Amino acid sequence: SGTPTYGFEDDTIAADGRRVTMLWNVTRLVDADGQVEGIVAIGQDVTALKETERRFRALFEQSQDALFIYGRDGVEDCNEAAVRLLRAPSRPALLGRRLSELSPPTQGGGHSSEARNREVERVLEQQGSHRFDWVHQRFDGTTLPVEVSVTHIEVGGDRRTL
């Protein structure tokens, strides 16, 4: 019988001289009395995956467009352009906030931000993406008209909005 005991990533040099990142899962093999009989270590080369992560993280972080990832509990991530746009004191100040907390009570045309947000969510649900005009309220209280493009994305089997 085995008990998973340790999972970790490790950079190492492959036999051909390449630097690779390995994801390891190490399991102890124990007998019926609980005595360790050996270990099993399974490694997977995740070098390409890590490079893809770095590339997309750089695209997200270095974009001059304000980017937000929204989940069920509000903003899950954003880039520095979003922090600057909303004049937030820091990235953590935006995390967990809902759209209603980043908007004035009303949008253009006198419609409530709540009602307009429900309309946007309905269209997004039907079409999977949507482009629209919005007014944000910055942390200093000033308002800012923006054009917003939202798209549903799947992350780890859960739906998010970018």
PDB file of C-alpha atoms in Angstrom:
ATOM      1  CA  SER A   1       0.000   0.000   0.000  1.00  0.00           C
ATOM      2  CA  GLY A   2       1.218   3.532  -0.675  1.00  0.00           C
ATOM      3  CA  THR A   3       0.661   6.911   0.882  1.00  0.00           C
ATOM      4  CA  PRO A   4       1.363  10.081  -1.158  1.00  0.00           C
ATOM      5  CA  THR A   5       3.841  12.058   0.869  1.00  0.00           C
ATOM      6  CA  TYR A   6       5.418  14.672  -1.307  1.00  0.00           C
ATOM      7  CA  GLY A   7       4.793  16.555  -4.546  1.00  0.00           C
ATOM      8  CA  PHE A   8       7.206  19.162  -5.865  1.00  0.00           C
ATOM      9  CA  GLU A   9       8.750  20.794  -8.921  1.00  0.00           C
ATOM     10  CA  ASP A  10      12.468  20.656  -9.549  1.00  0.00           C
ATOM     11  CA  ASP A  11      14.706  22.154 -12.231  1.00  0.00           C
ATOM     12  CA  THR A  12      17.303  19.678 -13.384  1.00  0.00           C
ATOM     13  CA  ILE A  13      19.624  18.935 -16.288  1.00  0.00           C
ATOM     14  CA  ALA A  14      18.366  16.187 -18.630  1.00  0.00           C
ATOM     15  CA  ALA A  15      20.680  13.534 -20.067  1.00  0.00           C
ATOM     16  CA  ASP A  16      20.930  15.519 -23.320  1.00  0.00           C
ATOM     17  CA  GLY A  17      22.088  18.639 -21.423  1.00  0.00           C
ATOM     18  CA  ARG A  18      18.785  20.571 -21.560  1.00  0.00           C
ATOM     19  CA  ARG A  19      17.464  22.300 -18.448  1.00  0.00           C
ATOM     20  CA  VAL A  20      14.020  20.869 -17.683  1.00  0.00           C
ATOM     21  CA  THR A  21      11.398  21.396 -15.013  1.00  0.00           C
ATOM     22  CA  MET A  22      10.067  18.164 -13.543  1.00  0.00           C
ATOM     23  CA  LEU A  23       6.892  17.713 -11.517  1.00  0.00           C
ATOM     24  CA  TRP A  24       7.517  14.904  -9.025  1.00  0.00           C
ATOM     25  CA  ASN A  25       5.104  12.819  -6.973  1.00  0.00           C
ATOM     26  CA  VAL A  26       6.857  10.672  -4.373  1.00  0.00           C
ATOM     27  CA  THR A  27       4.940   7.948  -2.531  1.00  0.00           C
ATOM     28  CA  ARG A  28       6.092   5.743   0.351  1.00  0.00           C
ATOM     29  CA  LEU A  29       5.370   2.039   0.083  1.00  0.00           C
ATOM     30  CA  VAL A  30       4.470   0.597   3.471  1.00  0.00           C
ATOM     31  CA  ASP A  31       3.612  -2.917   4.566  1.00  0.00           C
ATOM     32  CA  ALA A  32       0.600  -3.982   6.641  1.00  0.00           C
ATOM     33  CA  ASP A  33       2.493  -3.053   9.838  1.00  0.00           C
ATOM     34  CA  GLY A  34       3.231   0.442   8.554  1.00  0.00           C
ATOM     35  CA  GLN A  35       6.908  -0.261   7.910  1.00  0.00           C
ATOM     36  CA  VAL A  36       8.402   1.513   4.913  1.00  0.00           C
ATOM     37  CA  GLU A  37       9.345  -0.969   2.199  1.00  0.00           C
ATOM     38  CA  GLY A  38      10.414   1.539  -0.429  1.00  0.00           C
ATOM     39  CA  ILE A  39       9.375   4.537  -2.436  1.00  0.00           C
ATOM     40  CA  VAL A  40       7.917   5.198  -5.862  1.00  0.00           C
ATOM     41  CA  ALA A  41       8.806   8.461  -7.580  1.00  0.00           C
ATOM     42  CA  ILE A  42       7.017   9.514 -10.756  1.00  0.00           C
ATOM     43  CA  GLY A  43       8.290  12.538 -12.652  1.00  0.00           C
ATOM     44  CA  GLN A  44       6.718  14.446 -15.499  1.00  0.00           C
ATOM     45  CA  ASP A  45       8.531  16.976 -17.679  1.00  0.00           C
ATOM     46  CA  VAL A  46       6.499  20.199 -17.412  1.00  0.00           C
ATOM     47  CA  THR A  47       9.057  22.479 -19.084  1.00  0.00           C
ATOM     48  CA  ALA A  48       6.804  23.405 -22.030  1.00  0.00           C
ATOM     49  CA  LEU A  49       3.869  24.039 -19.704  1.00  0.00           C
ATOM     50  CA  LYS A  50       5.967  26.321 -17.475  1.00  0.00           C
ATOM     51  CA  GLU A  51       7.208  28.259 -20.531  1.00  0.00           C
ATOM     52  CA  THR A  52       3.626  28.710 -21.728  1.00  0.00           C
ATOM     53  CA  GLU A  53       2.661  29.946 -18.240  1.00  0.00           C
ATOM     54  CA  ARG A  54       5.545  32.465 -18.285  1.00  0.00           C
ATOM     55  CA  ARG A  55       4.627  33.687 -21.767  1.00  0.00           C
ATOM     56  CA  PHE A  56       0.948  34.242 -20.970  1.00  0.00           C
ATOM     57  CA  ARG A  57       1.721  35.780 -17.573  1.00  0.00           C
ATOM     58  CA  ALA A  58       4.038  38.258 -19.334  1.00  0.00           C
ATOM     59  CA  LEU A  59       1.309  39.101 -21.882  1.00  0.00           C
ATOM     60  CA  PHE A  60      -1.163  39.680 -19.044  1.00  0.00           C
ATOM     61  CA  GLU A  61       1.199  41.669 -16.824  1.00  0.00           C
ATOM     62  CA  GLN A  62       2.818  43.810 -19.517  1.00  0.00           C
ATOM     63  CA  SER A  63      -0.314  44.695 -21.488  1.00  0.00           C
ATOM     64  CA  GLN A  64      -1.040  48.412 -21.548  1.00  0.00           C
ATOM     65  CA  ASP A  65      -4.757  47.543 -21.598  1.00  0.00           C
ATOM     66  CA  ALA A  66      -6.406  47.114 -18.222  1.00  0.00           C
ATOM     67  CA  LEU A  67      -7.121  43.405 -17.793  1.00  0.00           C
ATOM     68  CA  PHE A  68      -9.287  41.808 -15.126  1.00  0.00           C
ATOM     69  CA  ILE A  69     -10.176  38.198 -14.446  1.00  0.00           C
ATOM     70  CA  TYR A  70     -13.542  37.944 -12.683  1.00  0.00           C
ATOM     71  CA  GLY A  71     -14.802  34.871 -10.860  1.00  0.00           C
ATOM     72  CA  ARG A  72     -17.751  34.165  -8.599  1.00  0.00           C
ATOM     73  CA  ASP A  73     -16.219  36.245  -5.819  1.00  0.00           C
ATOM     74  CA  GLY A  74     -15.286  39.301  -7.890  1.00  0.00           C
ATOM     75  CA  VAL A  75     -11.883  40.284  -9.251  1.00  0.00           C
ATOM     76  CA  GLU A  76      -9.494  37.324  -9.006  1.00  0.00           C
ATOM     77  CA  ASP A  77      -6.584  38.963 -10.792  1.00  0.00           C
ATOM     78  CA  CYS A  78      -5.724  42.126 -12.667  1.00  0.00           C
ATOM     79  CA  ASN A  79      -2.678  43.733 -14.203  1.00  0.00           C
ATOM     80  CA  GLU A  80      -0.863  46.953 -13.304  1.00  0.00           C
ATOM     81  CA  ALA A  81      -2.639  48.810 -16.142  1.00  0.00           C
ATOM     82  CA  ALA A  82      -5.929  48.119 -14.308  1.00  0.00           C
ATOM     83  CA  VAL A  83      -4.449  49.436 -11.052  1.00  0.00           C
ATOM     84  CA  ARG A  84      -3.340  52.637 -12.812  1.00  0.00           C
ATOM     85  CA  LEU A  85      -6.608  53.068 -14.718  1.00  0.00           C
ATOM     86  CA  LEU A  86      -8.726  52.909 -11.570  1.00  0.00           C
ATOM     87  CA  ARG A  87      -6.121  54.775  -9.495  1.00  0.00           C
ATOM     88  CA  ALA A  88      -6.177  51.964  -6.957  1.00  0.00           C
ATOM     89  CA  PRO A  89      -3.505  52.030  -4.259  1.00  0.00           C
ATOM     90  CA  SER A  90      -2.409  48.468  -5.177  1.00  0.00           C
ATOM     91  CA  ARG A  91      -3.439  45.278  -6.939  1.00  0.00           C
ATOM     92  CA  PRO A  92      -4.701  43.689  -3.684  1.00  0.00           C
ATOM     93  CA  ALA A  93      -7.055  46.680  -3.270  1.00  0.00           C
ATOM     94  CA  LEU A  94      -8.894  45.493  -6.408  1.00  0.00           C
ATOM     95  CA  LEU A  95      -8.966  41.782  -5.625  1.00  0.00           C
ATOM     96  CA  GLY A  96     -12.339  40.457  -4.477  1.00  0.00           C
ATOM     97  CA  ARG A  97     -14.190  43.579  -5.620  1.00  0.00           C
ATOM     98  CA  ARG A  98     -17.350  43.267  -7.653  1.00  0.00           C
ATOM     99  CA  LEU A  99     -18.150  45.374 -10.701  1.00  0.00           C
ATOM    100  CA  SER A 100     -20.721  47.288  -8.644  1.00  0.00           C
ATOM    101  CA  GLU A 101     -17.935  48.422  -6.303  1.00  0.00           C
ATOM    102  CA  LEU A 102     -15.979  49.826  -9.259  1.00  0.00           C
ATOM    103  CA  SER A 103     -18.922  51.699 -10.790  1.00  0.00           C
ATOM    104  CA  PRO A 104     -20.999  54.776  -9.971  1.00  0.00           C
ATOM    105  CA  PRO A 105     -24.679  54.193  -9.114  1.00  0.00           C
ATOM    106  CA  THR A 106     -25.793  55.045 -12.660  1.00  0.00           C
ATOM    107  CA  GLN A 107     -24.461  54.544 -16.174  1.00  0.00           C
ATOM    108  CA  GLY A 108     -24.974  56.738 -19.236  1.00  0.00           C
ATOM    109  CA  GLY A 109     -28.614  57.321 -20.074  1.00  0.00           C
ATOM    110  CA  GLY A 110     -29.521  57.280 -16.379  1.00  0.00           C
ATOM    111  CA  HIS A 111     -29.755  53.489 -16.148  1.00  0.00           C
ATOM    112  CA  SER A 112     -28.652  51.992 -12.846  1.00  0.00           C
ATOM    113  CA  SER A 113     -25.290  50.256 -12.938  1.00  0.00           C
ATOM    114  CA  GLU A 114     -26.921  47.169 -11.367  1.00  0.00           C
ATOM    115  CA  ALA A 115     -29.570  46.933 -14.119  1.00  0.00           C
ATOM    116  CA  ARG A 116     -27.003  47.584 -16.864  1.00  0.00           C
ATOM    117  CA  ASN A 117     -24.714  44.926 -15.369  1.00  0.00           C
ATOM    118  CA  ARG A 118     -27.544  42.352 -15.417  1.00  0.00           C
ATOM    119  CA  GLU A 119     -28.152  43.201 -19.080  1.00  0.00           C
ATOM    120  CA  VAL A 120     -24.455  42.758 -19.890  1.00  0.00           C
ATOM    121  CA  GLU A 121     -24.390  39.409 -18.044  1.00  0.00           C
ATOM    122  CA  ARG A 122     -27.449  38.219 -20.005  1.00  0.00           C
ATOM    123  CA  VAL A 123     -25.822  39.079 -23.351  1.00  0.00           C
ATOM    124  CA  LEU A 124     -22.513  37.551 -22.238  1.00  0.00           C
ATOM    125  CA  GLU A 125     -24.281  34.337 -21.251  1.00  0.00           C
ATOM    126  CA  GLN A 126     -26.013  34.134 -24.642  1.00  0.00           C
ATOM    127  CA  GLN A 127     -23.055  35.099 -26.833  1.00  0.00           C
ATOM    128  CA  GLY A 128     -19.966  34.140 -24.798  1.00  0.00           C
ATOM    129  CA  SER A 129     -18.440  37.579 -25.360  1.00  0.00           C
ATOM    130  CA  HIS A 130     -19.670  41.169 -25.469  1.00  0.00           C
ATOM    131  CA  ARG A 131     -18.346  44.678 -26.169  1.00  0.00           C
ATOM    132  CA  PHE A 132     -20.022  47.679 -24.549  1.00  0.00           C
ATOM    133  CA  ASP A 133     -19.517  51.162 -23.101  1.00  0.00           C
ATOM    134  CA  TRP A 134     -19.280  51.494 -19.322  1.00  0.00           C
ATOM    135  CA  VAL A 135     -18.468  54.106 -16.709  1.00  0.00           C
ATOM    136  CA  HIS A 136     -16.078  53.092 -13.922  1.00  0.00           C
ATOM    137  CA  GLN A 137     -15.605  54.945 -10.683  1.00  0.00           C
ATOM    138  CA  ARG A 138     -11.981  55.313  -9.693  1.00  0.00           C
ATOM    139  CA  PHE A 139     -10.708  55.040  -6.157  1.00  0.00           C
ATOM    140  CA  ASP A 140     -10.388  58.844  -5.983  1.00  0.00           C
ATOM    141  CA  GLY A 141     -14.119  59.187  -6.782  1.00  0.00           C
ATOM    142  CA  THR A 142     -13.746  60.433 -10.364  1.00  0.00           C
ATOM    143  CA  THR A 143     -15.568  58.608 -13.138  1.00  0.00           C
ATOM    144  CA  LEU A 144     -14.057  57.248 -16.325  1.00  0.00           C
ATOM    145  CA  PRO A 145     -15.934  56.216 -19.487  1.00  0.00           C
ATOM    146  CA  VAL A 146     -14.422  53.062 -21.003  1.00  0.00           C
ATOM    147  CA  GLU A 147     -15.072  50.578 -23.760  1.00  0.00           C
ATOM    148  CA  VAL A 148     -15.190  47.081 -22.308  1.00  0.00           C
ATOM    149  CA  SER A 149     -14.743  43.748 -24.046  1.00  0.00           C
ATOM    150  CA  VAL A 150     -15.606  40.670 -21.975  1.00  0.00           C
ATOM    151  CA  THR A 151     -15.222  36.991 -22.801  1.00  0.00           C
ATOM    152  CA  HIS A 152     -15.977  33.811 -20.891  1.00  0.00           C
ATOM    153  CA  ILE A 153     -12.904  31.637 -20.374  1.00  0.00           C
ATOM    154  CA  GLU A 154     -12.482  28.232 -18.737  1.00  0.00           C
ATOM    155  CA  VAL A 155      -9.822  27.954 -16.027  1.00  0.00           C
ATOM    156  CA  GLY A 156      -9.395  24.617 -14.310  1.00  0.00           C
ATOM    157  CA  GLY A 157     -12.926  23.601 -15.283  1.00  0.00           C
ATOM    158  CA  ASP A 158     -14.457  26.777 -13.821  1.00  0.00           C
ATOM    159  CA  ARG A 159     -15.850  29.648 -15.839  1.00  0.00           C
ATOM    160  CA  ARG A 160     -14.221  33.044 -15.455  1.00  0.00           C
ATOM    161  CA  THR A 161     -14.713  36.318 -17.270  1.00  0.00           C
ATOM    162  CA  LEU A 162     -11.783  38.137 -18.864  1.00  0.00           C
TER     163      LEU A 162
END
